[in-house]
CSV table of C-alpha atoms in Angstrom, one decimal:
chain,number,residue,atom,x,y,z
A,231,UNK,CA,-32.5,33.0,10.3
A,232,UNK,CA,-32.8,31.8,6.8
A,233,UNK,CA,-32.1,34.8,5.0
A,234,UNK,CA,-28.7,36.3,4.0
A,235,UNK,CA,-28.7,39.5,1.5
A,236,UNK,CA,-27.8,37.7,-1.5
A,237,UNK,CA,-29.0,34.3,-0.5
A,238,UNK,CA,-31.6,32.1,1.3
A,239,UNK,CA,-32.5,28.9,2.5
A,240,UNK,CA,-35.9,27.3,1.1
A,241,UNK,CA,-37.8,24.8,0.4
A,242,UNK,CA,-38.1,22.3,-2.6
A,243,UNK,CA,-40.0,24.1,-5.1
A,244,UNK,CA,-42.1,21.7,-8.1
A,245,UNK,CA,-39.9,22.4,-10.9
A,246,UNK,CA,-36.2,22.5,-8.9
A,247,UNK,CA,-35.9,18.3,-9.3
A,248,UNK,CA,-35.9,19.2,-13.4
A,249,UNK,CA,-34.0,22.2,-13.0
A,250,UNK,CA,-31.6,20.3,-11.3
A,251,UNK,CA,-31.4,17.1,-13.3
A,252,UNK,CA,-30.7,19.5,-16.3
A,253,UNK,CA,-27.9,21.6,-14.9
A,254,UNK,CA,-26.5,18.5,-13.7
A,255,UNK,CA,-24.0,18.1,-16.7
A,256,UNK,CA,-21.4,20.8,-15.9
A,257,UNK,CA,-18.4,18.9,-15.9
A,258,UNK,CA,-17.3,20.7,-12.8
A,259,UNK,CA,-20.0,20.0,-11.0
A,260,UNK,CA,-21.0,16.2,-11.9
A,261,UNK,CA,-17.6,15.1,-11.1
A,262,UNK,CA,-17.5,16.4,-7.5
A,263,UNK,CA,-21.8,15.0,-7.0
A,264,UNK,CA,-20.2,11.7,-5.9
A,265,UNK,CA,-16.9,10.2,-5.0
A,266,UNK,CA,-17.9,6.7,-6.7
A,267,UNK,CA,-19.5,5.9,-9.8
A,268,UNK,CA,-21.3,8.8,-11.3
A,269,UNK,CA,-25.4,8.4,-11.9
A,270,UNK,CA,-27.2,11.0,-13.7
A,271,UNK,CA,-30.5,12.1,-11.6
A,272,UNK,CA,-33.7,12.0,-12.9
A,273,UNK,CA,-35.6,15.0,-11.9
A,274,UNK,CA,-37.6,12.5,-9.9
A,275,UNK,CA,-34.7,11.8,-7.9
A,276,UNK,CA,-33.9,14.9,-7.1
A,277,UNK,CA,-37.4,15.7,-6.0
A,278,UNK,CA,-37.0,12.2,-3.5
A,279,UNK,CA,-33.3,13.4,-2.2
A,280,UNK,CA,-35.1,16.7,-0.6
A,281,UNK,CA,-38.2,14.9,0.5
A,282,UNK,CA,-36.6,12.1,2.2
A,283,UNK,CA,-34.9,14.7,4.1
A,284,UNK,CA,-38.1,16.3,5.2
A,285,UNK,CA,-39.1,13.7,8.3
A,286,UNK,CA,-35.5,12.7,8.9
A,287,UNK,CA,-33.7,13.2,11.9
A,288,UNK,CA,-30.2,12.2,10.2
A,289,UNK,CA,-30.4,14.5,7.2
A,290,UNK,CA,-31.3,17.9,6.2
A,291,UNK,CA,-31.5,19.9,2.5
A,292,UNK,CA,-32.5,23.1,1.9
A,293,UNK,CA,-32.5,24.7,-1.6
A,294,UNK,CA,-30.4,27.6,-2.1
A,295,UNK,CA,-31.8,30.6,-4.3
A,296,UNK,CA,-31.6,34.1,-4.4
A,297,UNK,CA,-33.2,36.9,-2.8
A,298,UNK,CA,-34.0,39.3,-4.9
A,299,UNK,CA,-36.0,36.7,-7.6
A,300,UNK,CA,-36.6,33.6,-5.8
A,301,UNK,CA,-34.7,31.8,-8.5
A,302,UNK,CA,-32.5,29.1,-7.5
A,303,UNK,CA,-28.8,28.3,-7.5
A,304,UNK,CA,-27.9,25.3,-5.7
A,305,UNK,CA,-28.6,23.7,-2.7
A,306,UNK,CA,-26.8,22.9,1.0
A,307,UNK,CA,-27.4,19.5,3.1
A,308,UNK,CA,-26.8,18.9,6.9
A,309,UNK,CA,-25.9,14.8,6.3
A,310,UNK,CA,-25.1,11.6,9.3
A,311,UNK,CA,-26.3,13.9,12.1
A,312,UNK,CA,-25.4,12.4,15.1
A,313,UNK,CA,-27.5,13.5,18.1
A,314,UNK,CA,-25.1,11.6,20.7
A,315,UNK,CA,-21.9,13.4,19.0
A,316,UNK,CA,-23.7,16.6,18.1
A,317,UNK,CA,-21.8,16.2,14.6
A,318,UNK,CA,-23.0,16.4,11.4
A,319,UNK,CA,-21.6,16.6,7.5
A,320,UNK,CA,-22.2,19.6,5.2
A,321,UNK,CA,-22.7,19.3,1.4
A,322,UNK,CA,-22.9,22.3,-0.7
A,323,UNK,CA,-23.6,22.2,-4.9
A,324,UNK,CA,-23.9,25.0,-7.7
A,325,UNK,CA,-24.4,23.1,-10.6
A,326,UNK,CA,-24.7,26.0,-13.0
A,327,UNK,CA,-21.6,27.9,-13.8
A,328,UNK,CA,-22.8,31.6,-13.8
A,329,UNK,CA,-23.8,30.9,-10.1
A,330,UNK,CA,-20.4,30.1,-8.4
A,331,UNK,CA,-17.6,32.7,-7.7
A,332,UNK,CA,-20.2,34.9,-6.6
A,333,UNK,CA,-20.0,34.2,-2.9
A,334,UNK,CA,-23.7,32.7,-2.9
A,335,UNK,CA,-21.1,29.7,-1.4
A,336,UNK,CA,-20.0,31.6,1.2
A,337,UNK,CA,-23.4,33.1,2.2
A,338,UNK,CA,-25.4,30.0,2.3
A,339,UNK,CA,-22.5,28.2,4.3
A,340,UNK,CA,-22.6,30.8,6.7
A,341,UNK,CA,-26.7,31.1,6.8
A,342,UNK,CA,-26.4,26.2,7.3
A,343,UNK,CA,-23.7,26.7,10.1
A,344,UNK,CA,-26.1,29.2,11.9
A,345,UNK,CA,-28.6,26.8,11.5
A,346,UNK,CA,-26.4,23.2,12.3
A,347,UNK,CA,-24.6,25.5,15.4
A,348,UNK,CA,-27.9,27.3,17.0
A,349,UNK,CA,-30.9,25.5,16.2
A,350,UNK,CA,-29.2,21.6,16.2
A,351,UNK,CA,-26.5,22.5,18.8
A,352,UNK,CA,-23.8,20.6,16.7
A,353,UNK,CA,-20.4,20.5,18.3
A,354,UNK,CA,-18.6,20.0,14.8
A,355,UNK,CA,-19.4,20.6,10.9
A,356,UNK,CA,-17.3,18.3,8.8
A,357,UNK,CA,-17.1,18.1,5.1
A,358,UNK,CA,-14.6,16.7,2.6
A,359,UNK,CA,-13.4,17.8,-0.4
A,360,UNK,CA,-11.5,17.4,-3.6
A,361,UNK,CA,-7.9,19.7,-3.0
A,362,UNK,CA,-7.7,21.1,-6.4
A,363,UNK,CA,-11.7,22.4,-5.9
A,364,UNK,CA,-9.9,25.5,-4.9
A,365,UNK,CA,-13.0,27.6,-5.0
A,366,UNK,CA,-14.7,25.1,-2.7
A,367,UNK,CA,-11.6,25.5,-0.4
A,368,UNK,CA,-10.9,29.0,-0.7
A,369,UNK,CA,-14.8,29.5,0.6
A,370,UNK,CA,-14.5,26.7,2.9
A,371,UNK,CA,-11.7,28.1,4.7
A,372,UNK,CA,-13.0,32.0,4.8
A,373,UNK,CA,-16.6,31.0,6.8
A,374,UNK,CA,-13.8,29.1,9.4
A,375,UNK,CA,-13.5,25.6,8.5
A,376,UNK,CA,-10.0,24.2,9.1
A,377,UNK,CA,-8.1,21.6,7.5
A,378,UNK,CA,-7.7,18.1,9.4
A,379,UNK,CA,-6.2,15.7,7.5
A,380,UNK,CA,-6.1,14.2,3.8
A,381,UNK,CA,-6.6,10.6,2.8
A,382,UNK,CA,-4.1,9.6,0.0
A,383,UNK,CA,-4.8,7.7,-3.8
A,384,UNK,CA,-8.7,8.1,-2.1
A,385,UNK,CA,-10.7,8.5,-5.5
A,386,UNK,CA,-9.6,7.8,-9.0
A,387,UNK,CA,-10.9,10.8,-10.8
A,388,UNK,CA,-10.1,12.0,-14.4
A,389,UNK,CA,-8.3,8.7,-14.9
A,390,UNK,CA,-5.7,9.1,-11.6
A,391,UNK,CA,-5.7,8.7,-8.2
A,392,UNK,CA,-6.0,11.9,-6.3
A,393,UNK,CA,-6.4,12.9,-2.8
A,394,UNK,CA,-9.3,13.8,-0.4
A,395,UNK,CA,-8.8,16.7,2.2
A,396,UNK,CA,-11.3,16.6,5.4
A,397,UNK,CA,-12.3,20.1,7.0
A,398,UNK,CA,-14.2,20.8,10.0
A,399,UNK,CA,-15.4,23.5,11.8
A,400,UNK,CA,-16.4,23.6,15.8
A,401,UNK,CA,-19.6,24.6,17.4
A,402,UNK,CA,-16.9,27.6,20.0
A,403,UNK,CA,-14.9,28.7,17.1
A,404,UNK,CA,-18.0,29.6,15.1
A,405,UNK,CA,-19.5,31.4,18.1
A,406,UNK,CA,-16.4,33.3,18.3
A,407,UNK,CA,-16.1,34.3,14.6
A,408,UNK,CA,-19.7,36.0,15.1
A,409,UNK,CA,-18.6,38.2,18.0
């Protein structure tokens, strides 16, 4: 269920908090960790974002690292899960370089859908996203999430104001991209 051929979705391992905290500098991936003021994470809170998530009922992280060495490359959260409207938001990170533009995105998105659509029987997958991520989109948009509006001047980012696009993806459209 967890497995893809390239990809999988673990657990926190010890070291991945420090791991984490250092990679955590690419410009391109610090600036998209937050849509207000940017904090650097200590590896101790990294380690306390994926175990707060263990007991929670609202929230769910997995790590994301590869199959063939274990080694990891990012991670993917299930966030606001709402039991009563069977919706949830998906967060997906690759904070070193040489590990995006390699589909690993793509994979691990389709291996948390699986997981958000057949094990928590979500009706709808939201996320939301910076336009010009165009890698983030152009992945987004191939596992089958669709484009449902953009909030205007939302985030002042790289000293303007830019926009914020919102995707989602339902729980029957999903099932029918499978068949």
């Amino acid at each position: 269920m967890f497995i893809g051929k390239n990809v999988k979705l673990s657990h926190y391992h010890e070291t991945d908090g420090e791991n984490l905290a250092n990679w955590q500098w690419d410009e391109n991936f610090l600036s998209t960790l937050t849509s207000d003021m940017i904090h650097p994470y200590t590896a101790n809170d990294w380690e306390k974002i994926f175990l707060e998530n263990t007991d929670s009922s609202e929230n769910v992280a997995f790590t994301i690292r590869k199959t063939n060495d274990d080694n990891l490359v990012g991670y993917v959260t299930l966030t606001d899960i709402s039991v009563r409207n069977h919706s949830c938001e998906l967060g997906i990170g690759f904070p070193k370089a040489q590990d995006r533009s390699k589909g690993y995105g793509t994979e691990a998105m389709k291996l948390i859908l699986d997981y958000g659509f057949n094990n928590l029987n979500m009706h709808k997958i939201k996320l939301s996203v910076y336009p010009f991520n165009t890698g983030a989109v152009k992945a987004y948009t191939k596992v089958g999430f669709v484009k449902e509006g953009t909030t205007k001047d939302e985030i002042f980012y790289d000293g303007k104001w830019v926009d914020i696009d919102y995707y989602a993806i339902f729980q029957d459209d999903w099932f029918a991209k499978q068949r």
